[in-house]
């Protein structure tokens, strides 16, 4: 098991979103899936107490789009009062200076803001919606509010031509880091899997140019979805920090009503934190199977497991 001070919880506090990105991984957006019921604040506060009791190190509030909840500040305040470190993952379109300042006062320590492209034409092409200008204003608002700012981009075949521009803008604004997330075919993205995932060579070129931009701009750039060292040797990409899979170990996903999953990408519910103990749920056979599942069919994980944690279990087994 990973040695962490406590689990990191990705908490989906609402299924609602103000845009419909075709690559969205939310499990309820998959064909024939059912959207979760919107939870009322009292129910969320009960779950917040449970997250405190399990000794979570931090909680990332996400969705859907968490800023659609008008009571988000109340939830943040309740979490922060217990000593939890709280972050918000958002597309940023609804985050103005007033809202950013209010959330920081309530206890938000950092924001992960998605920026698929810096210009309006590119943003529309990648997401199917307008919003680039609003997101750029949100980035500035977060810095002025005094919170940590991480700029995130999902690497699809239409977004990778904007990656260097995203890194350069993040550096100019004074962001603390850029997070590059490989496209993982889940949720709505299942319908577009074949055309959205960059090829192996496209991913390699993108990582190479991103690393060069990171060194030139002087901003940390990391990967949020594992990149296998045996397929894309990490030493080829100076300027990029590579993370490993800790899902079902140091990181867990929680639905609005307290349902627990090994990862945001996984539709399989282990059980409810409101009905069973966290300790019993994470020691289930399903979790053991998940952690045993690695990419032995494309590499010898005994030699590089420590670098990627066995890779992302939700990427196609052929891998890129």
C-alpha atoms as a PDB file:
ATOM      1  CA  UNK A   1       0.000   0.000   0.000  1.00  0.00           C
ATOM      2  CA  UNK A   2       1.058   3.568  -0.653  1.00  0.00           C
ATOM      3  CA  UNK A   3       2.383   5.408   2.375  1.00  0.00           C
ATOM      4  CA  UNK A   4       0.151   8.476   2.615  1.00  0.00           C
ATOM      5  CA  UNK A   5      -1.030  10.450   5.660  1.00  0.00           C
ATOM      6  CA  UNK A   6      -4.605   9.558   4.748  1.00  0.00           C
ATOM      7  CA  UNK A   7      -6.722   8.881   1.682  1.00  0.00           C
ATOM      8  CA  UNK A   8      -7.377  11.539  -0.941  1.00  0.00           C
ATOM      9  CA  UNK A   9     -11.085  11.705  -1.707  1.00  0.00           C
ATOM     10  CA  UNK A  10     -12.499  12.880  -5.028  1.00  0.00           C
ATOM     11  CA  UNK A  11     -16.066  13.822  -4.100  1.00  0.00           C
ATOM     12  CA  UNK A  12     -18.606  14.292  -6.888  1.00  0.00           C
ATOM     13  CA  UNK A  13     -20.965  16.714  -5.153  1.00  0.00           C
ATOM     14  CA  UNK A  14     -23.306  17.133  -8.139  1.00  0.00           C
ATOM     15  CA  UNK A  15     -23.982  15.310 -11.411  1.00  0.00           C
ATOM     16  CA  UNK A  16     -25.040  18.570 -13.098  1.00  0.00           C
ATOM     17  CA  UNK A  17     -22.755  20.399 -15.514  1.00  0.00           C
ATOM     18  CA  UNK A  18     -23.077  23.549 -17.610  1.00  0.00           C
ATOM     19  CA  UNK A  19     -21.268  22.066 -20.630  1.00  0.00           C
ATOM     20  CA  UNK A  20     -21.269  18.705 -22.403  1.00  0.00           C
ATOM     21  CA  UNK A  21     -17.678  17.908 -23.251  1.00  0.00           C
ATOM     22  CA  UNK A  22     -17.637  14.924 -25.625  1.00  0.00           C
ATOM     23  CA  UNK A  23     -14.667  13.425 -23.737  1.00  0.00           C
ATOM     24  CA  UNK A  24     -16.305  13.650 -20.273  1.00  0.00           C
ATOM     25  CA  UNK A  25     -15.459  10.576 -18.169  1.00  0.00           C
ATOM     26  CA  UNK A  26     -18.289  10.941 -15.608  1.00  0.00           C
ATOM     27  CA  UNK A  27     -19.622   7.400 -15.319  1.00  0.00           C
ATOM     28  CA  UNK A  28     -23.269   8.476 -15.355  1.00  0.00           C
ATOM     29  CA  UNK A  29     -22.778   9.931 -18.849  1.00  0.00           C
ATOM     30  CA  UNK A  30     -22.028   6.508 -20.313  1.00  0.00           C
ATOM     31  CA  UNK A  31     -24.662   5.027 -22.627  1.00  0.00           C
ATOM     32  CA  UNK A  32     -27.569   3.475 -20.707  1.00  0.00           C
ATOM     33  CA  UNK A  33     -26.270   4.787 -17.360  1.00  0.00           C
ATOM     34  CA  UNK A  34     -28.454   6.548 -14.824  1.00  0.00           C
ATOM     35  CA  UNK A  35     -27.546   9.991 -13.483  1.00  0.00           C
ATOM     36  CA  UNK A  36     -27.260  10.190  -9.674  1.00  0.00           C
ATOM     37  CA  UNK A  37     -29.929  12.086  -7.773  1.00  0.00           C
ATOM     38  CA  UNK A  38     -28.857  15.579  -6.681  1.00  0.00           C
ATOM     39  CA  UNK A  39     -28.122  15.469  -2.945  1.00  0.00           C
ATOM     40  CA  UNK A  40     -29.435  18.140  -0.581  1.00  0.00           C
ATOM     41  CA  UNK A  41     -26.984  19.960   1.696  1.00  0.00           C
ATOM     42  CA  UNK A  42     -27.930  18.046   4.896  1.00  0.00           C
ATOM     43  CA  UNK A  43     -27.145  14.771   3.141  1.00  0.00           C
ATOM     44  CA  UNK A  44     -23.820  16.130   1.917  1.00  0.00           C
ATOM     45  CA  UNK A  45     -22.956  17.325   5.410  1.00  0.00           C
ATOM     46  CA  UNK A  46     -23.529  13.793   6.712  1.00  0.00           C
ATOM     47  CA  UNK A  47     -21.116  12.441   4.126  1.00  0.00           C
ATOM     48  CA  UNK A  48     -18.635  15.206   5.018  1.00  0.00           C
ATOM     49  CA  UNK A  49     -18.639  13.987   8.617  1.00  0.00           C
ATOM     50  CA  UNK A  50     -17.947  10.436   7.443  1.00  0.00           C
ATOM     51  CA  UNK A  51     -14.985  11.636   5.361  1.00  0.00           C
ATOM     52  CA  UNK A  52     -13.574  13.266   8.482  1.00  0.00           C
ATOM     53  CA  UNK A  53     -14.017  10.079  10.484  1.00  0.00           C
ATOM     54  CA  UNK A  54     -12.106   7.938   7.960  1.00  0.00           C
ATOM     55  CA  UNK A  55      -9.088  10.227   8.300  1.00  0.00           C
ATOM     56  CA  UNK A  56      -9.070  11.669   4.793  1.00  0.00           C
ATOM     57  CA  UNK A  57      -6.012  13.807   4.067  1.00  0.00           C
ATOM     58  CA  UNK A  58      -7.789  15.992   1.530  1.00  0.00           C
ATOM     59  CA  UNK A  59     -11.038  16.276  -0.381  1.00  0.00           C
ATOM     60  CA  UNK A  60     -11.388  17.464  -3.963  1.00  0.00           C
ATOM     61  CA  UNK A  61     -14.904  18.715  -4.669  1.00  0.00           C
ATOM     62  CA  UNK A  62     -15.914  18.015  -8.235  1.00  0.00           C
ATOM     63  CA  UNK A  63     -18.922  17.038 -10.294  1.00  0.00           C
ATOM     64  CA  UNK A  64     -20.347  17.545 -12.827  1.00  0.00           C
ATOM     65  CA  UNK A  65     -19.648  21.174 -12.182  1.00  0.00           C
ATOM     66  CA  UNK A  66     -19.429  21.878  -8.433  1.00  0.00           C
ATOM     67  CA  UNK A  67     -19.937  25.632  -8.863  1.00  0.00           C
ATOM     68  CA  UNK A  68     -23.541  24.934  -9.888  1.00  0.00           C
ATOM     69  CA  UNK A  69     -24.190  24.279  -6.193  1.00  0.00           C
ATOM     70  CA  UNK A  70     -25.122  27.581  -4.580  1.00  0.00           C
ATOM     71  CA  UNK A  71     -24.398  26.011  -1.178  1.00  0.00           C
ATOM     72  CA  UNK A  72     -20.848  24.981  -2.096  1.00  0.00           C
ATOM     73  CA  UNK A  73     -19.344  27.532   0.305  1.00  0.00           C
ATOM     74  CA  UNK A  74     -21.322  26.018   3.199  1.00  0.00           C
ATOM     75  CA  UNK A  75     -20.030  22.562   2.365  1.00  0.00           C
ATOM     76  CA  UNK A  76     -16.440  23.822   2.091  1.00  0.00           C
ATOM     77  CA  UNK A  77     -16.743  25.576   5.444  1.00  0.00           C
ATOM     78  CA  UNK A  78     -18.004  22.402   7.122  1.00  0.00           C
ATOM     79  CA  UNK A  79     -15.119  20.369   5.705  1.00  0.00           C
ATOM     80  CA  UNK A  80     -12.453  22.964   6.472  1.00  0.00           C
ATOM     81  CA  UNK A  81     -13.612  23.331  10.079  1.00  0.00           C
ATOM     82  CA  UNK A  82     -12.773  19.665  10.670  1.00  0.00           C
ATOM     83  CA  UNK A  83      -9.209  20.222   9.492  1.00  0.00           C
ATOM     84  CA  UNK A  84      -9.583  18.681   6.046  1.00  0.00           C
ATOM     85  CA  UNK A  85      -7.655  20.237   3.173  1.00  0.00           C
ATOM     86  CA  UNK A  86     -10.207  21.183   0.507  1.00  0.00           C
ATOM     87  CA  UNK A  87      -9.768  21.732  -3.217  1.00  0.00           C
ATOM     88  CA  UNK A  88     -12.206  22.376  -6.046  1.00  0.00           C
ATOM     89  CA  UNK A  89     -12.001  20.902  -9.558  1.00  0.00           C
ATOM     90  CA  UNK A  90     -13.992  23.019 -12.001  1.00  0.00           C
ATOM     91  CA  UNK A  91     -14.220  23.986 -15.646  1.00  0.00           C
ATOM     92  CA  UNK A  92     -13.949  27.581 -14.412  1.00  0.00           C
ATOM     93  CA  UNK A  93     -16.673  29.086 -16.603  1.00  0.00           C
ATOM     94  CA  UNK A  94     -18.724  30.142 -13.547  1.00  0.00           C
ATOM     95  CA  UNK A  95     -15.823  31.230 -11.337  1.00  0.00           C
ATOM     96  CA  UNK A  96     -15.650  35.011 -11.052  1.00  0.00           C
ATOM     97  CA  UNK A  97     -13.618  37.075  -8.587  1.00  0.00           C
ATOM     98  CA  UNK A  98     -16.407  37.244  -5.997  1.00  0.00           C
ATOM     99  CA  UNK A  99     -17.022  33.498  -6.006  1.00  0.00           C
ATOM    100  CA  UNK A 100     -13.318  32.679  -5.915  1.00  0.00           C
ATOM    101  CA  UNK A 101     -12.743  34.989  -2.940  1.00  0.00           C
ATOM    102  CA  UNK A 102     -15.769  33.542  -1.113  1.00  0.00           C
ATOM    103  CA  UNK A 103     -14.642  29.977  -1.598  1.00  0.00           C
ATOM    104  CA  UNK A 104     -11.134  30.789  -0.399  1.00  0.00           C
ATOM    105  CA  UNK A 105     -12.563  32.486   2.714  1.00  0.00           C
ATOM    106  CA  UNK A 106     -14.633  29.361   3.341  1.00  0.00           C
ATOM    107  CA  UNK A 107     -11.506  27.215   3.229  1.00  0.00           C
ATOM    108  CA  UNK A 108     -10.636  26.188  -0.342  1.00  0.00           C
ATOM    109  CA  UNK A 109      -6.862  25.810  -0.576  1.00  0.00           C
ATOM    110  CA  UNK A 110      -6.506  25.090  -4.285  1.00  0.00           C
ATOM    111  CA  UNK A 111      -8.377  24.975  -7.573  1.00  0.00           C
ATOM    112  CA  UNK A 112      -7.901  22.602 -10.500  1.00  0.00           C
ATOM    113  CA  UNK A 113      -9.277  24.457 -13.531  1.00  0.00           C
ATOM    114  CA  UNK A 114      -9.680  22.786 -16.905  1.00  0.00           C
ATOM    115  CA  UNK A 115      -8.394  24.694 -19.922  1.00  0.00           C
ATOM    116  CA  UNK A 116      -8.526  22.606 -23.112  1.00  0.00           C
ATOM    117  CA  UNK A 117      -7.522  25.547 -25.348  1.00  0.00           C
ATOM    118  CA  UNK A 118      -6.630  29.184 -24.764  1.00  0.00           C
ATOM    119  CA  UNK A 119      -8.574  30.681 -27.693  1.00  0.00           C
ATOM    120  CA  UNK A 120     -12.335  30.647 -28.190  1.00  0.00           C
ATOM    121  CA  UNK A 121     -12.215  28.783 -31.498  1.00  0.00           C
ATOM    122  CA  UNK A 122     -10.085  26.002 -30.046  1.00  0.00           C
ATOM    123  CA  UNK A 123     -12.162  25.797 -26.856  1.00  0.00           C
ATOM    124  CA  UNK A 124     -15.332  25.409 -28.927  1.00  0.00           C
ATOM    125  CA  UNK A 125     -13.719  22.764 -31.114  1.00  0.00           C
ATOM    126  CA  UNK A 126     -12.574  20.682 -28.151  1.00  0.00           C
ATOM    127  CA  UNK A 127     -15.553  21.032 -25.784  1.00  0.00           C
ATOM    128  CA  UNK A 128     -18.455  21.908 -28.059  1.00  0.00           C
ATOM    129  CA  UNK A 129     -19.105  25.046 -25.980  1.00  0.00           C
ATOM    130  CA  UNK A 130     -17.800  28.577 -25.641  1.00  0.00           C
ATOM    131  CA  UNK A 131     -15.932  29.578 -22.506  1.00  0.00           C
ATOM    132  CA  UNK A 132     -12.249  30.262 -23.063  1.00  0.00           C
ATOM    133  CA  UNK A 133     -12.493  33.914 -22.044  1.00  0.00           C
ATOM    134  CA  UNK A 134     -14.443  33.087 -18.877  1.00  0.00           C
ATOM    135  CA  UNK A 135     -11.895  30.447 -17.896  1.00  0.00           C
ATOM    136  CA  UNK A 136      -8.970  32.820 -18.408  1.00  0.00           C
ATOM    137  CA  UNK A 137     -10.687  35.313 -16.083  1.00  0.00           C
ATOM    138  CA  UNK A 138     -11.207  32.506 -13.545  1.00  0.00           C
ATOM    139  CA  UNK A 139      -7.483  31.710 -13.538  1.00  0.00           C
ATOM    140  CA  UNK A 140      -6.685  35.312 -12.686  1.00  0.00           C
ATOM    141  CA  UNK A 141      -9.431  35.396 -10.038  1.00  0.00           C
ATOM    142  CA  UNK A 142      -7.953  32.374  -8.246  1.00  0.00           C
ATOM    143  CA  UNK A 143      -4.493  33.923  -8.124  1.00  0.00           C
ATOM    144  CA  UNK A 144      -5.910  37.179  -6.769  1.00  0.00           C
ATOM    145  CA  UNK A 145      -7.847  35.251  -4.123  1.00  0.00           C
ATOM    146  CA  UNK A 146      -4.616  33.709  -2.892  1.00  0.00           C
ATOM    147  CA  UNK A 147      -5.308  30.026  -3.580  1.00  0.00           C
ATOM    148  CA  UNK A 148      -3.065  27.529  -5.338  1.00  0.00           C
ATOM    149  CA  UNK A 149      -3.886  27.230  -9.031  1.00  0.00           C
ATOM    150  CA  UNK A 150      -3.453  24.101 -11.119  1.00  0.00           C
ATOM    151  CA  UNK A 151      -4.356  24.357 -14.807  1.00  0.00           C
ATOM    152  CA  UNK A 152      -5.526  21.034 -16.237  1.00  0.00           C
ATOM    153  CA  UNK A 153      -5.863  19.787 -19.799  1.00  0.00           C
ATOM    154  CA  UNK A 154      -7.263  16.510 -21.125  1.00  0.00           C
ATOM    155  CA  UNK A 155      -5.085  15.253 -23.965  1.00  0.00           C
ATOM    156  CA  UNK A 156      -7.365  14.436 -26.889  1.00  0.00           C
ATOM    157  CA  UNK A 157      -6.492  14.479 -30.573  1.00  0.00           C
ATOM    158  CA  UNK A 158      -8.160  17.896 -30.874  1.00  0.00           C
ATOM    159  CA  UNK A 159      -6.644  19.430 -27.717  1.00  0.00           C
ATOM    160  CA  UNK A 160      -2.980  18.411 -28.022  1.00  0.00           C
ATOM    161  CA  UNK A 161      -2.219  21.130 -30.566  1.00  0.00           C
ATOM    162  CA  UNK A 162      -3.102  23.628 -27.821  1.00  0.00           C
ATOM    163  CA  UNK A 163      -0.976  22.057 -25.068  1.00  0.00           C
ATOM    164  CA  UNK A 164       2.048  24.334 -25.407  1.00  0.00           C
ATOM    165  CA  UNK A 165      -0.231  27.414 -25.515  1.00  0.00           C
ATOM    166  CA  UNK A 166      -1.952  26.232 -22.315  1.00  0.00           C
ATOM    167  CA  UNK A 167       1.406  25.830 -20.564  1.00  0.00           C
ATOM    168  CA  UNK A 168       2.597  29.244 -21.718  1.00  0.00           C
ATOM    169  CA  UNK A 169      -0.610  30.966 -20.575  1.00  0.00           C
ATOM    170  CA  UNK A 170      -0.476  29.178 -17.214  1.00  0.00           C
ATOM    171  CA  UNK A 171       3.081  30.404 -16.749  1.00  0.00           C
ATOM    172  CA  UNK A 172       2.183  33.973 -17.714  1.00  0.00           C
ATOM    173  CA  UNK A 173      -0.697  34.064 -15.220  1.00  0.00           C
ATOM    174  CA  UNK A 174       1.459  32.636 -12.449  1.00  0.00           C
ATOM    175  CA  UNK A 175      -0.241  29.251 -12.077  1.00  0.00           C
ATOM    176  CA  UNK A 176       1.443  26.837  -9.705  1.00  0.00           C
ATOM    177  CA  UNK A 177       1.334  23.811 -12.009  1.00  0.00           C
ATOM    178  CA  UNK A 178      -0.101  22.323 -15.179  1.00  0.00           C
ATOM    179  CA  UNK A 179      -1.691  18.862 -15.060  1.00  0.00           C
ATOM    180  CA  UNK A 180      -1.878  16.875 -18.295  1.00  0.00           C
ATOM    181  CA  UNK A 181      -4.483  14.111 -18.201  1.00  0.00           C
ATOM    182  CA  UNK A 182      -4.505  11.421 -20.851  1.00  0.00           C
ATOM    183  CA  UNK A 183      -7.889  10.851 -22.445  1.00  0.00           C
ATOM    184  CA  UNK A 184      -9.469   7.803 -20.821  1.00  0.00           C
ATOM    185  CA  UNK A 185     -12.540   6.412 -22.618  1.00  0.00           C
ATOM    186  CA  UNK A 186     -15.250   6.509 -19.985  1.00  0.00           C
ATOM    187  CA  UNK A 187     -18.632   8.152 -19.587  1.00  0.00           C
ATOM    188  CA  UNK A 188     -19.549  10.169 -22.661  1.00  0.00           C
ATOM    189  CA  UNK A 189     -16.058   9.530 -23.995  1.00  0.00           C
ATOM    190  CA  UNK A 190     -16.926   5.874 -24.612  1.00  0.00           C
ATOM    191  CA  UNK A 191     -18.849   6.926 -27.694  1.00  0.00           C
ATOM    192  CA  UNK A 192     -15.798   8.684 -29.125  1.00  0.00           C
ATOM    193  CA  UNK A 193     -12.976   6.479 -27.911  1.00  0.00           C
ATOM    194  CA  UNK A 194     -11.518   5.592 -31.292  1.00  0.00           C
ATOM    195  CA  UNK A 195     -11.259   9.144 -32.580  1.00  0.00           C
ATOM    196  CA  UNK A 196     -10.326  10.968 -29.375  1.00  0.00           C
ATOM    197  CA  UNK A 197      -7.270   9.124 -28.060  1.00  0.00           C
ATOM    198  CA  UNK A 198      -3.939  10.410 -29.432  1.00  0.00           C
ATOM    199  CA  UNK A 199      -1.819   7.786 -31.110  1.00  0.00           C
ATOM    200  CA  UNK A 200       1.308   6.592 -29.363  1.00  0.00           C
ATOM    201  CA  UNK A 201       3.440   8.872 -31.536  1.00  0.00           C
ATOM    202  CA  UNK A 202       1.109  11.856 -31.024  1.00  0.00           C
ATOM    203  CA  UNK A 203       1.280  11.399 -27.273  1.00  0.00           C
ATOM    204  CA  UNK A 204       5.070  11.152 -27.403  1.00  0.00           C
ATOM    205  CA  UNK A 205       5.377  14.352 -29.457  1.00  0.00           C
ATOM    206  CA  UNK A 206       2.975  16.156 -27.121  1.00  0.00           C
ATOM    207  CA  UNK A 207       4.895  15.125 -24.015  1.00  0.00           C
ATOM    208  CA  UNK A 208       8.141  16.176 -25.640  1.00  0.00           C
ATOM    209  CA  UNK A 209       6.881  19.645 -26.614  1.00  0.00           C
ATOM    210  CA  UNK A 210       5.143  20.052 -23.252  1.00  0.00           C
ATOM    211  CA  UNK A 211       8.344  19.232 -21.377  1.00  0.00           C
ATOM    212  CA  UNK A 212      10.310  21.733 -23.435  1.00  0.00           C
ATOM    213  CA  UNK A 213       7.664  24.402 -22.800  1.00  0.00           C
ATOM    214  CA  UNK A 214       7.688  23.651 -19.064  1.00  0.00           C
ATOM    215  CA  UNK A 215      11.447  24.196 -18.879  1.00  0.00           C
ATOM    216  CA  UNK A 216      11.268  27.324 -21.006  1.00  0.00           C
ATOM    217  CA  UNK A 217       8.402  28.879 -19.025  1.00  0.00           C
ATOM    218  CA  UNK A 218       9.587  27.645 -15.648  1.00  0.00           C
ATOM    219  CA  UNK A 219       6.371  25.989 -14.497  1.00  0.00           C
ATOM    220  CA  UNK A 220       5.930  22.462 -13.092  1.00  0.00           C
ATOM    221  CA  UNK A 221       4.075  20.149 -15.475  1.00  0.00           C
ATOM    222  CA  UNK A 222       2.889  16.733 -14.359  1.00  0.00           C
ATOM    223  CA  UNK A 223       0.710  13.903 -15.630  1.00  0.00           C
ATOM    224  CA  UNK A 224      -2.515  13.133 -13.801  1.00  0.00           C
ATOM    225  CA  UNK A 225      -3.094   9.796 -15.565  1.00  0.00           C
ATOM    226  CA  UNK A 226      -0.179   7.332 -15.484  1.00  0.00           C
ATOM    227  CA  UNK A 227       2.149   7.127 -18.476  1.00  0.00           C
ATOM    228  CA  UNK A 228       3.912   3.785 -18.634  1.00  0.00           C
ATOM    229  CA  UNK A 229       7.692   4.184 -18.440  1.00  0.00           C
ATOM    230  CA  UNK A 230       8.196   1.035 -20.507  1.00  0.00           C
ATOM    231  CA  UNK A 231       6.161   2.459 -23.408  1.00  0.00           C
ATOM    232  CA  UNK A 232       7.070   6.141 -23.136  1.00  0.00           C
ATOM    233  CA  UNK A 233      10.420   6.260 -21.286  1.00  0.00           C
ATOM    234  CA  UNK A 234      10.147   9.081 -18.772  1.00  0.00           C
ATOM    235  CA  UNK A 235      13.724  10.200 -19.180  1.00  0.00           C
ATOM    236  CA  UNK A 236      12.878  11.290 -22.725  1.00  0.00           C
ATOM    237  CA  UNK A 237      10.688  14.074 -21.357  1.00  0.00           C
ATOM    238  CA  UNK A 238      12.654  16.395 -19.065  1.00  0.00           C
ATOM    239  CA  UNK A 239      10.382  19.043 -17.603  1.00  0.00           C
ATOM    240  CA  UNK A 240       7.526  16.640 -16.867  1.00  0.00           C
ATOM    241  CA  UNK A 241       6.851  14.838 -13.590  1.00  0.00           C
ATOM    242  CA  UNK A 242       5.108  11.496 -14.000  1.00  0.00           C
ATOM    243  CA  UNK A 243       2.620  10.188 -11.454  1.00  0.00           C
ATOM    244  CA  UNK A 244       1.605   6.633 -10.662  1.00  0.00           C
ATOM    245  CA  UNK A 245      -1.807   5.048 -10.141  1.00  0.00           C
ATOM    246  CA  UNK A 246      -2.846   5.155  -6.484  1.00  0.00           C
ATOM    247  CA  UNK A 247      -6.559   4.546  -7.113  1.00  0.00           C
ATOM    248  CA  UNK A 248      -8.043   1.959  -4.800  1.00  0.00           C
ATOM    249  CA  UNK A 249      -5.108   2.607  -2.484  1.00  0.00           C
ATOM    250  CA  UNK A 250      -4.373   6.240  -1.611  1.00  0.00           C
ATOM    251  CA  UNK A 251      -7.204   7.791  -3.641  1.00  0.00           C
ATOM    252  CA  UNK A 252     -10.928   7.028  -3.815  1.00  0.00           C
ATOM    253  CA  UNK A 253     -14.018   8.425  -5.503  1.00  0.00           C
ATOM    254  CA  UNK A 254     -17.181   9.217  -3.565  1.00  0.00           C
ATOM    255  CA  UNK A 255     -20.572   9.953  -5.081  1.00  0.00           C
ATOM    256  CA  UNK A 256     -22.966  12.652  -3.791  1.00  0.00           C
ATOM    257  CA  UNK A 257     -24.783  10.180  -1.542  1.00  0.00           C
ATOM    258  CA  UNK A 258     -21.670   8.569  -0.075  1.00  0.00           C
ATOM    259  CA  UNK A 259     -21.180   5.687  -2.506  1.00  0.00           C
ATOM    260  CA  UNK A 260     -17.541   4.589  -2.719  1.00  0.00           C
ATOM    261  CA  UNK A 261     -15.629   3.615  -5.879  1.00  0.00           C
ATOM    262  CA  UNK A 262     -11.960   2.840  -6.484  1.00  0.00           C
ATOM    263  CA  UNK A 263     -11.634   5.640  -9.055  1.00  0.00           C
ATOM    264  CA  UNK A 264     -13.594   8.397 -10.810  1.00  0.00           C
ATOM    265  CA  UNK A 265     -13.326   6.315 -13.980  1.00  0.00           C
ATOM    266  CA  UNK A 266     -14.927   3.239 -12.411  1.00  0.00           C
ATOM    267  CA  UNK A 267     -18.726   2.753 -12.537  1.00  0.00           C
ATOM    268  CA  UNK A 268     -18.599  -0.062  -9.987  1.00  0.00           C
ATOM    269  CA  UNK A 269     -19.852   0.906  -6.521  1.00  0.00           C
ATOM    270  CA  UNK A 270     -18.155  -0.860  -3.624  1.00  0.00           C
ATOM    271  CA  UNK A 271     -20.863   0.168  -1.187  1.00  0.00           C
ATOM    272  CA  UNK A 272     -22.050   3.148   0.812  1.00  0.00           C
ATOM    273  CA  UNK A 273     -20.039   4.950   3.480  1.00  0.00           C
ATOM    274  CA  UNK A 274     -23.382   5.648   5.149  1.00  0.00           C
ATOM    275  CA  UNK A 275     -24.049   1.939   5.586  1.00  0.00           C
ATOM    276  CA  UNK A 276     -20.648   0.249   5.861  1.00  0.00           C
ATOM    277  CA  UNK A 277     -17.294   1.199   7.321  1.00  0.00           C
ATOM    278  CA  UNK A 278     -14.593   2.558   5.057  1.00  0.00           C
ATOM    279  CA  UNK A 279     -12.206  -0.112   6.359  1.00  0.00           C
ATOM    280  CA  UNK A 280     -14.528  -2.951   5.353  1.00  0.00           C
ATOM    281  CA  UNK A 281     -15.253  -1.510   1.910  1.00  0.00           C
ATOM    282  CA  UNK A 282     -11.603  -0.972   0.959  1.00  0.00           C
ATOM    283  CA  UNK A 283     -10.627  -4.480   2.073  1.00  0.00           C
ATOM    284  CA  UNK A 284     -13.154  -6.113  -0.269  1.00  0.00           C
ATOM    285  CA  UNK A 285     -12.238  -8.665  -2.915  1.00  0.00           C
ATOM    286  CA  UNK A 286     -13.188  -6.169  -5.632  1.00  0.00           C
ATOM    287  CA  UNK A 287     -10.485  -3.750  -4.455  1.00  0.00           C
ATOM    288  CA  UNK A 288      -7.883  -6.505  -4.296  1.00  0.00           C
ATOM    289  CA  UNK A 289      -8.744  -7.548  -7.859  1.00  0.00           C
ATOM    290  CA  UNK A 290      -8.495  -3.939  -9.028  1.00  0.00           C
ATOM    291  CA  UNK A 291      -5.037  -3.434  -7.547  1.00  0.00           C
ATOM    292  CA  UNK A 292      -3.832  -6.773  -8.956  1.00  0.00           C
ATOM    293  CA  UNK A 293      -5.008  -5.805 -12.451  1.00  0.00           C
ATOM    294  CA  UNK A 294      -2.014  -4.275 -14.183  1.00  0.00           C
ATOM    295  CA  UNK A 295      -0.635  -4.112 -17.715  1.00  0.00           C
ATOM    296  CA  UNK A 296       1.337  -7.325 -17.748  1.00  0.00           C
ATOM    297  CA  UNK A 297       0.092  -7.986 -21.298  1.00  0.00           C
ATOM    298  CA  UNK A 298       2.089  -5.032 -22.666  1.00  0.00           C
ATOM    299  CA  UNK A 299       5.008  -4.816 -20.263  1.00  0.00           C
ATOM    300  CA  UNK A 300       6.768  -6.551 -17.419  1.00  0.00           C
ATOM    301  CA  UNK A 301       5.333  -4.649 -14.468  1.00  0.00           C
ATOM    302  CA  UNK A 302       7.826  -6.207 -12.116  1.00  0.00           C
ATOM    303  CA  UNK A 303      10.511  -3.936 -13.534  1.00  0.00           C
ATOM    304  CA  UNK A 304       8.687  -0.577 -13.648  1.00  0.00           C
ATOM    305  CA  UNK A 305       5.625  -0.923 -11.431  1.00  0.00           C
ATOM    306  CA  UNK A 306       6.911   1.753  -9.066  1.00  0.00           C
ATOM    307  CA  UNK A 307       6.911   4.364 -11.843  1.00  0.00           C
ATOM    308  CA  UNK A 308       3.277   4.043 -12.964  1.00  0.00           C
ATOM    309  CA  UNK A 309       1.561   1.762 -10.457  1.00  0.00           C
ATOM    310  CA  UNK A 310       0.627  -0.673 -13.193  1.00  0.00           C
ATOM    311  CA  UNK A 311      -0.814   2.001 -15.477  1.00  0.00           C
ATOM    312  CA  UNK A 312      -4.400   3.184 -15.812  1.00  0.00           C
ATOM    313  CA  UNK A 313      -6.748   0.202 -15.587  1.00  0.00           C
ATOM    314  CA  UNK A 314      -9.340   2.026 -17.723  1.00  0.00           C
ATOM    315  CA  UNK A 315      -7.203   2.611 -20.797  1.00  0.00           C
ATOM    316  CA  UNK A 316      -7.597   0.093 -23.645  1.00  0.00           C
ATOM    317  CA  UNK A 317      -5.446  -2.934 -23.038  1.00  0.00           C
ATOM    318  CA  UNK A 318      -3.532  -2.279 -26.246  1.00  0.00           C
ATOM    319  CA  UNK A 319      -2.263   0.900 -24.604  1.00  0.00           C
ATOM    320  CA  UNK A 320      -0.603   3.960 -26.136  1.00  0.00           C
END
